[in-house]
């Protein structure tokens, strides 16, 4: 299971439980990790094709 998905799930569970400050932070961190991993995967894939 990818780390960004685990972070997002924990953030959503905390949001449901009422810890909105921590949950919002974890959701943003999860989205940031997802975006960074997509960018690195895209750039890494381009280098191997050349």
N, CA, C and O atoms as a CHARMM CRD file, in Angstrom:
* protein
*
  200
    1    1 UNK  N      0.84900  -1.17600   0.00000 PROA 1      0.00000
    2    1 UNK  CA     0.00000   0.00000   0.00000 PROA 1      0.00000
    3    1 UNK  C      0.89800   1.24400   0.00000 PROA 1      0.00000
    4    1 UNK  O      1.80000   1.34600   0.83100 PROA 1      0.00000
    5    2 UNK  N      0.66700   2.17600  -0.90700 PROA 2      0.00000
    6    2 UNK  CA     1.51600   3.37000  -0.98600 PROA 2      0.00000
    7    2 UNK  C      1.42200   4.23300   0.27200 PROA 2      0.00000
    8    2 UNK  O      0.38700   4.28000   0.93600 PROA 2      0.00000
    9    3 UNK  N      2.51600   4.90800   0.58100 PROA 3      0.00000
   10    3 UNK  CA     2.55800   5.72400   1.79900 PROA 3      0.00000
   11    3 UNK  C      1.57800   6.89400   1.72600 PROA 3      0.00000
   12    3 UNK  O      0.99400   7.26900   2.74200 PROA 3      0.00000
   13    4 UNK  N      1.39000   7.47700   0.53600 PROA 4      0.00000
   14    4 UNK  CA     0.47100   8.60300   0.43700 PROA 4      0.00000
   15    4 UNK  C     -0.96200   8.17700   0.72100 PROA 4      0.00000
   16    4 UNK  O     -1.74600   8.94600   1.27700 PROA 4      0.00000
   17    5 UNK  N     -1.30200   6.94600   0.33600 PROA 5      0.00000
   18    5 UNK  CA    -2.65600   6.45600   0.58500 PROA 5      0.00000
   19    5 UNK  C     -2.88200   6.21500   2.07500 PROA 5      0.00000
   20    5 UNK  O     -3.96100   6.50200   2.59400 PROA 5      0.00000
   21    6 UNK  N     -1.88300   5.69600   2.75700 PROA 6      0.00000
   22    6 UNK  CA    -1.98900   5.47800   4.20500 PROA 6      0.00000
   23    6 UNK  C     -2.14500   6.80700   4.92800 PROA 6      0.00000
   24    6 UNK  O     -2.96800   6.93000   5.83400 PROA 6      0.00000
   25    7 UNK  N     -1.35100   7.81200   4.52800 PROA 7      0.00000
   26    7 UNK  CA    -1.43400   9.12400   5.15800 PROA 7      0.00000
   27    7 UNK  C     -2.81200   9.73900   4.93200 PROA 7      0.00000
   28    7 UNK  O     -3.39300  10.31200   5.85400 PROA 7      0.00000
   29    8 UNK  N     -3.33700   9.62300   3.71300 PROA 8      0.00000
   30    8 UNK  CA    -4.66600  10.16700   3.42800 PROA 8      0.00000
   31    8 UNK  C     -5.74700   9.45500   4.22700 PROA 8      0.00000
   32    8 UNK  O     -6.65800  10.10200   4.74300 PROA 8      0.00000
   33    9 UNK  N     -5.66000   8.12700   4.33800 PROA 9      0.00000
   34    9 UNK  CA    -6.66700   7.38600   5.09800 PROA 9      0.00000
   35    9 UNK  C     -6.63700   7.75100   6.57700 PROA 9      0.00000
   36    9 UNK  O     -7.68900   7.91500   7.19600 PROA 9      0.00000
   37   10 UNK  N     -5.44700   7.88000   7.14400 PROA 10     0.00000
   38   10 UNK  CA    -5.33700   8.29400   8.53800 PROA 10     0.00000
   39   10 UNK  C     -5.90200   9.69400   8.72100 PROA 10     0.00000
   40   10 UNK  O     -6.57800   9.96900   9.71300 PROA 10     0.00000
   41   11 UNK  N     -5.62800  10.58600   7.76400 PROA 11     0.00000
   42   11 UNK  CA    -6.17000  11.94200   7.83600 PROA 11     0.00000
   43   11 UNK  C     -7.68700  11.96800   7.77200 PROA 11     0.00000
   44   11 UNK  O     -8.32300  12.73000   8.49900 PROA 11     0.00000
   45   12 UNK  N     -8.27200  11.15000   6.91600 PROA 12     0.00000
   46   12 UNK  CA    -9.73500  11.09900   6.81100 PROA 12     0.00000
   47   12 UNK  C    -10.34800  10.52300   8.08400 PROA 12     0.00000
   48   12 UNK  O    -11.37600  11.01200   8.55300 PROA 12     0.00000
   49   13 UNK  N     -9.72700   9.48900   8.64500 PROA 13     0.00000
   50   13 UNK  CA   -10.24400   8.90500   9.89300 PROA 13     0.00000
   51   13 UNK  C    -10.18200   9.92700  11.02000 PROA 13     0.00000
   52   13 UNK  O    -11.13100  10.05900  11.79300 PROA 13     0.00000
   53   14 UNK  N     -9.07000  10.65000  11.11700 PROA 14     0.00000
   54   14 UNK  CA    -8.96000  11.67500  12.14800 PROA 14     0.00000
   55   14 UNK  C     -9.96400  12.79900  11.92500 PROA 14     0.00000
   56   14 UNK  O    -10.48500  13.36800  12.88500 PROA 14     0.00000
   57   15 UNK  N    -10.23400  13.11700  10.67500 PROA 15     0.00000
   58   15 UNK  CA   -11.21900  14.15000  10.36700 PROA 15     0.00000
   59   15 UNK  C    -12.60300  13.71700  10.82800 PROA 15     0.00000
   60   15 UNK  O    -13.35700  14.52200  11.37600 PROA 15     0.00000
   61   16 UNK  N    -12.94100  12.44900  10.60900 PROA 16     0.00000
   62   16 UNK  CA   -14.23300  11.92600  11.05000 PROA 16     0.00000
   63   16 UNK  C    -14.31600  11.91200  12.57500 PROA 16     0.00000
   64   16 UNK  O    -15.37300  12.17900  13.14700 PROA 16     0.00000
   65   17 UNK  N    -13.19400  11.59900  13.23100 PROA 17     0.00000
   66   17 UNK  CA   -13.18100  11.53700  14.69900 PROA 17     0.00000
   67   17 UNK  C    -13.16700  12.91200  15.35200 PROA 17     0.00000
   68   17 UNK  O    -13.38000  13.01800  16.56000 PROA 17     0.00000
   69   18 UNK  N    -12.92300  13.95600  14.58800 PROA 18     0.00000
   70   18 UNK  CA   -13.00700  15.30500  15.12400 PROA 18     0.00000
   71   18 UNK  C    -11.68300  16.01100  15.31100 PROA 18     0.00000
   72   18 UNK  O    -11.66200  17.13000  15.82300 PROA 18     0.00000
   73   19 UNK  N    -10.58600  15.40800  14.92100 PROA 19     0.00000
   74   19 UNK  CA    -9.28300  16.05000  15.02900 PROA 19     0.00000
   75   19 UNK  C     -8.98600  16.78800  13.73000 PROA 19     0.00000
   76   19 UNK  O     -8.13700  16.37300  12.94200 PROA 19     0.00000
   77   20 UNK  N     -9.69800  17.88700  13.52400 PROA 20     0.00000
   78   20 UNK  CA    -9.64100  18.54800  12.21300 PROA 20     0.00000
   79   20 UNK  C     -8.29200  19.17700  11.91400 PROA 20     0.00000
   80   20 UNK  O     -7.86700  19.17600  10.75900 PROA 20     0.00000
   81   21 UNK  N     -7.60200  19.71500  12.91700 PROA 21     0.00000
   82   21 UNK  CA    -6.31300  20.35100  12.65800 PROA 21     0.00000
   83   21 UNK  C     -5.27100  19.36300  12.18800 PROA 21     0.00000
   84   21 UNK  O     -4.59600  19.58900  11.18400 PROA 21     0.00000
   85   22 UNK  N     -5.13900  18.26500  12.91400 PROA 22     0.00000
   86   22 UNK  CA    -4.17100  17.23100  12.55700 PROA 22     0.00000
   87   22 UNK  C     -4.58300  16.54900  11.26200 PROA 22     0.00000
   88   22 UNK  O     -3.73600  16.23900  10.42400 PROA 22     0.00000
   89   23 UNK  N     -5.87200  16.31300  11.09600 PROA 23     0.00000
   90   23 UNK  CA    -6.37400  15.62400   9.90000 PROA 23     0.00000
   91   23 UNK  C     -6.10700  16.44600   8.64800 PROA 23     0.00000
   92   23 UNK  O     -5.68100  15.90500   7.62700 PROA 23     0.00000
   93   24 UNK  N     -6.35100  17.73500   8.71900 PROA 24     0.00000
   94   24 UNK  CA    -6.11100  18.59800   7.56400 PROA 24     0.00000
   95   24 UNK  C     -4.63700  18.58100   7.18600 PROA 24     0.00000
   96   24 UNK  O     -4.29400  18.52100   6.00600 PROA 24     0.00000
   97   25 UNK  N     -3.76600  18.63500   8.19000 PROA 25     0.00000
   98   25 UNK  CA    -2.32600  18.58400   7.93800 PROA 25     0.00000
   99   25 UNK  C     -1.93300  17.27200   7.26100 PROA 25     0.00000
  100   25 UNK  O     -1.16900  17.27400   6.29500 PROA 25     0.00000
  101   26 UNK  N     -2.45500  16.14900   7.76600 PROA 26     0.00000
  102   26 UNK  CA    -2.11600  14.85600   7.18600 PROA 26     0.00000
  103   26 UNK  C     -2.65800  14.71000   5.76400 PROA 26     0.00000
  104   26 UNK  O     -2.00500  14.11200   4.90800 PROA 26     0.00000
  105   27 UNK  N     -3.83700  15.25000   5.51300 PROA 27     0.00000
  106   27 UNK  CA    -4.39800  15.19000   4.16600 PROA 27     0.00000
  107   27 UNK  C     -3.52800  15.99300   3.19900 PROA 27     0.00000
  108   27 UNK  O     -3.25600  15.54400   2.08500 PROA 27     0.00000
  109   28 UNK  N     -3.09100  17.18700   3.62600 PROA 28     0.00000
  110   28 UNK  CA    -2.22000  17.98500   2.76100 PROA 28     0.00000
  111   28 UNK  C     -0.87000  17.30400   2.54000 PROA 28     0.00000
  112   28 UNK  O     -0.32600  17.35100   1.43700 PROA 28     0.00000
  113   29 UNK  N     -0.33100  16.67600   3.57800 PROA 29     0.00000
  114   29 UNK  CA     0.93900  15.96000   3.43100 PROA 29     0.00000
  115   29 UNK  C      0.76600  14.78200   2.47500 PROA 29     0.00000
  116   29 UNK  O      1.63000  14.53100   1.63500 PROA 29     0.00000
  117   30 UNK  N     -0.34100  14.06300   2.59900 PROA 30     0.00000
  118   30 UNK  CA    -0.60200  12.94200   1.70200 PROA 30     0.00000
  119   30 UNK  C     -0.71400  13.37100   0.25200 PROA 30     0.00000
  120   30 UNK  O     -0.18700  12.70400  -0.63900 PROA 30     0.00000
  121   31 UNK  N     -1.39300  14.47300   0.01100 PROA 31     0.00000
  122   31 UNK  CA    -1.52600  14.98700  -1.35200 PROA 31     0.00000
  123   31 UNK  C     -0.16800  15.44200  -1.88100 PROA 31     0.00000
  124   31 UNK  O      0.15500  15.21200  -3.04600 PROA 31     0.00000
  125   32 UNK  N      0.63000  16.09000  -1.02200 PROA 32     0.00000
  126   32 UNK  CA     1.95800  16.53800  -1.44800 PROA 32     0.00000
  127   32 UNK  C      2.84700  15.35300  -1.80300 PROA 32     0.00000
  128   32 UNK  O      3.56400  15.40000  -2.80300 PROA 32     0.00000
  129   33 UNK  N      2.81300  14.28900  -0.99900 PROA 33     0.00000
  130   33 UNK  CA     3.61300  13.09600  -1.28600 PROA 33     0.00000
  131   33 UNK  C      3.15300  12.46100  -2.59500 PROA 33     0.00000
  132   33 UNK  O      3.97900  12.00700  -3.38800 PROA 33     0.00000
  133   34 UNK  N      1.85200  12.42800  -2.82400 PROA 34     0.00000
  134   34 UNK  CA     1.32100  11.88100  -4.07700 PROA 34     0.00000
  135   34 UNK  C      1.82200  12.67800  -5.27700 PROA 34     0.00000
  136   34 UNK  O      2.28100  12.09300  -6.25800 PROA 34     0.00000
  137   35 UNK  N      1.74100  13.99000  -5.20900 PROA 35     0.00000
  138   35 UNK  CA     2.16200  14.83500  -6.33000 PROA 35     0.00000
  139   35 UNK  C      3.65900  14.68800  -6.59100 PROA 35     0.00000
  140   35 UNK  O      4.08600  14.58300  -7.74100 PROA 35     0.00000
  141   36 UNK  N      4.45600  14.68200  -5.51700 PROA 36     0.00000
  142   36 UNK  CA     5.89700  14.54500  -5.68100 PROA 36     0.00000
  143   36 UNK  C      6.24000  13.18800  -6.28200 PROA 36     0.00000
  144   36 UNK  O      7.10000  13.10300  -7.15900 PROA 36     0.00000
  145   37 UNK  N      5.57900  12.12500  -5.82400 PROA 37     0.00000
  146   37 UNK  CA     5.87300  10.79800  -6.37000 PROA 37     0.00000
  147   37 UNK  C      5.44500  10.69500  -7.83600 PROA 37     0.00000
  148   37 UNK  O      6.12200  10.04100  -8.63100 PROA 37     0.00000
  149   38 UNK  N      4.33500  11.32900  -8.20000 PROA 38     0.00000
  150   38 UNK  CA     3.93400  11.33700  -9.60700 PROA 38     0.00000
  151   38 UNK  C      4.93900  12.08600 -10.47500 PROA 38     0.00000
  152   38 UNK  O      5.27900  11.63100 -11.56700 PROA 38     0.00000
  153   39 UNK  N      5.41100  13.22800  -9.99500 PROA 39     0.00000
  154   39 UNK  CA     6.38500  14.01100 -10.76200 PROA 39     0.00000
  155   39 UNK  C      7.69000  13.23600 -10.91000 PROA 39     0.00000
  156   39 UNK  O      8.25400  13.17400 -12.00200 PROA 39     0.00000
  157   40 UNK  N      8.17500  12.64100  -9.81100 PROA 40     0.00000
  158   40 UNK  CA     9.41700  11.87900  -9.88700 PROA 40     0.00000
  159   40 UNK  C      9.26000  10.64500 -10.76900 PROA 40     0.00000
  160   40 UNK  O     10.18200  10.28400 -11.50000 PROA 40     0.00000
  161   41 UNK  N      8.10600   9.99900 -10.70700 PROA 41     0.00000
  162   41 UNK  CA     7.86300   8.84900 -11.57100 PROA 41     0.00000
  163   41 UNK  C      7.82000   9.24100 -13.03000 PROA 41     0.00000
  164   41 UNK  O      8.33000   8.52000 -13.88800 PROA 41     0.00000
  165   42 UNK  N      7.21200  10.38300 -13.31700 PROA 42     0.00000
  166   42 UNK  CA     7.14600  10.86600 -14.69600 PROA 42     0.00000
  167   42 UNK  C      8.53200  11.23000 -15.21200 PROA 42     0.00000
  168   42 UNK  O      8.88900  10.87500 -16.33500 PROA 42     0.00000
  169   43 UNK  N      9.31100  11.93300 -14.40200 PROA 43     0.00000
  170   43 UNK  CA    10.65500  12.32700 -14.82600 PROA 43     0.00000
  171   43 UNK  C     11.57000  11.11600 -14.92900 PROA 43     0.00000
  172   43 UNK  O     12.41000  11.05000 -15.82600 PROA 43     0.00000
  173   44 UNK  N     11.42000  10.16400 -14.02500 PROA 44     0.00000
  174   44 UNK  CA    12.22100   8.95000 -14.09300 PROA 44     0.00000
  175   44 UNK  C     11.87800   8.10400 -15.29500 PROA 44     0.00000
  176   44 UNK  O     12.76400   7.49000 -15.89000 PROA 44     0.00000
  177   45 UNK  N     10.62800   8.05600 -15.66200 PROA 45     0.00000
  178   45 UNK  CA    10.20500   7.30900 -16.84200 PROA 45     0.00000
  179   45 UNK  C     10.70000   7.93600 -18.13100 PROA 45     0.00000
  180   45 UNK  O     11.00600   7.23500 -19.09500 PROA 45     0.00000
  181   46 UNK  N     10.77700   9.25400 -18.14600 PROA 46     0.00000
  182   46 UNK  CA    11.27900   9.92500 -19.34300 PROA 46     0.00000
  183   46 UNK  C     12.75600   9.66800 -19.55400 PROA 46     0.00000
  184   46 UNK  O     13.19700   9.55600 -20.69800 PROA 46     0.00000
  185   47 UNK  N     13.53000   9.57100 -18.49300 PROA 47     0.00000
  186   47 UNK  CA    14.97500   9.37800 -18.63400 PROA 47     0.00000
  187   47 UNK  C     15.29200   7.97500 -19.14300 PROA 47     0.00000
  188   47 UNK  O     16.27000   7.79200 -19.86800 PROA 47     0.00000
  189   48 UNK  N     14.49000   6.99200 -18.77900 PROA 48     0.00000
  190   48 UNK  CA    14.80000   5.62300 -19.20200 PROA 48     0.00000
  191   48 UNK  C     14.42100   5.39300 -20.65500 PROA 48     0.00000
  192   48 UNK  O     14.95200   4.47900 -21.28600 PROA 48     0.00000
  193   49 UNK  N     13.52900   6.18800 -21.19700 PROA 49     0.00000
  194   49 UNK  CA    13.09200   5.99200 -22.58400 PROA 49     0.00000
  195   49 UNK  C     14.05400   6.57000 -23.59300 PROA 49     0.00000
  196   49 UNK  O     14.00200   6.19700 -24.76500 PROA 49     0.00000
  197   50 UNK  N     14.92400   7.46200 -23.18600 PROA 50     0.00000
  198   50 UNK  CA    15.82700   8.13100 -24.12200 PROA 50     0.00000
  199   50 UNK  C     16.88800   7.22500 -24.63100 PROA 50     0.00000
  200   50 UNK  O     17.72600   7.64200 -25.43000 PROA 50     0.00000
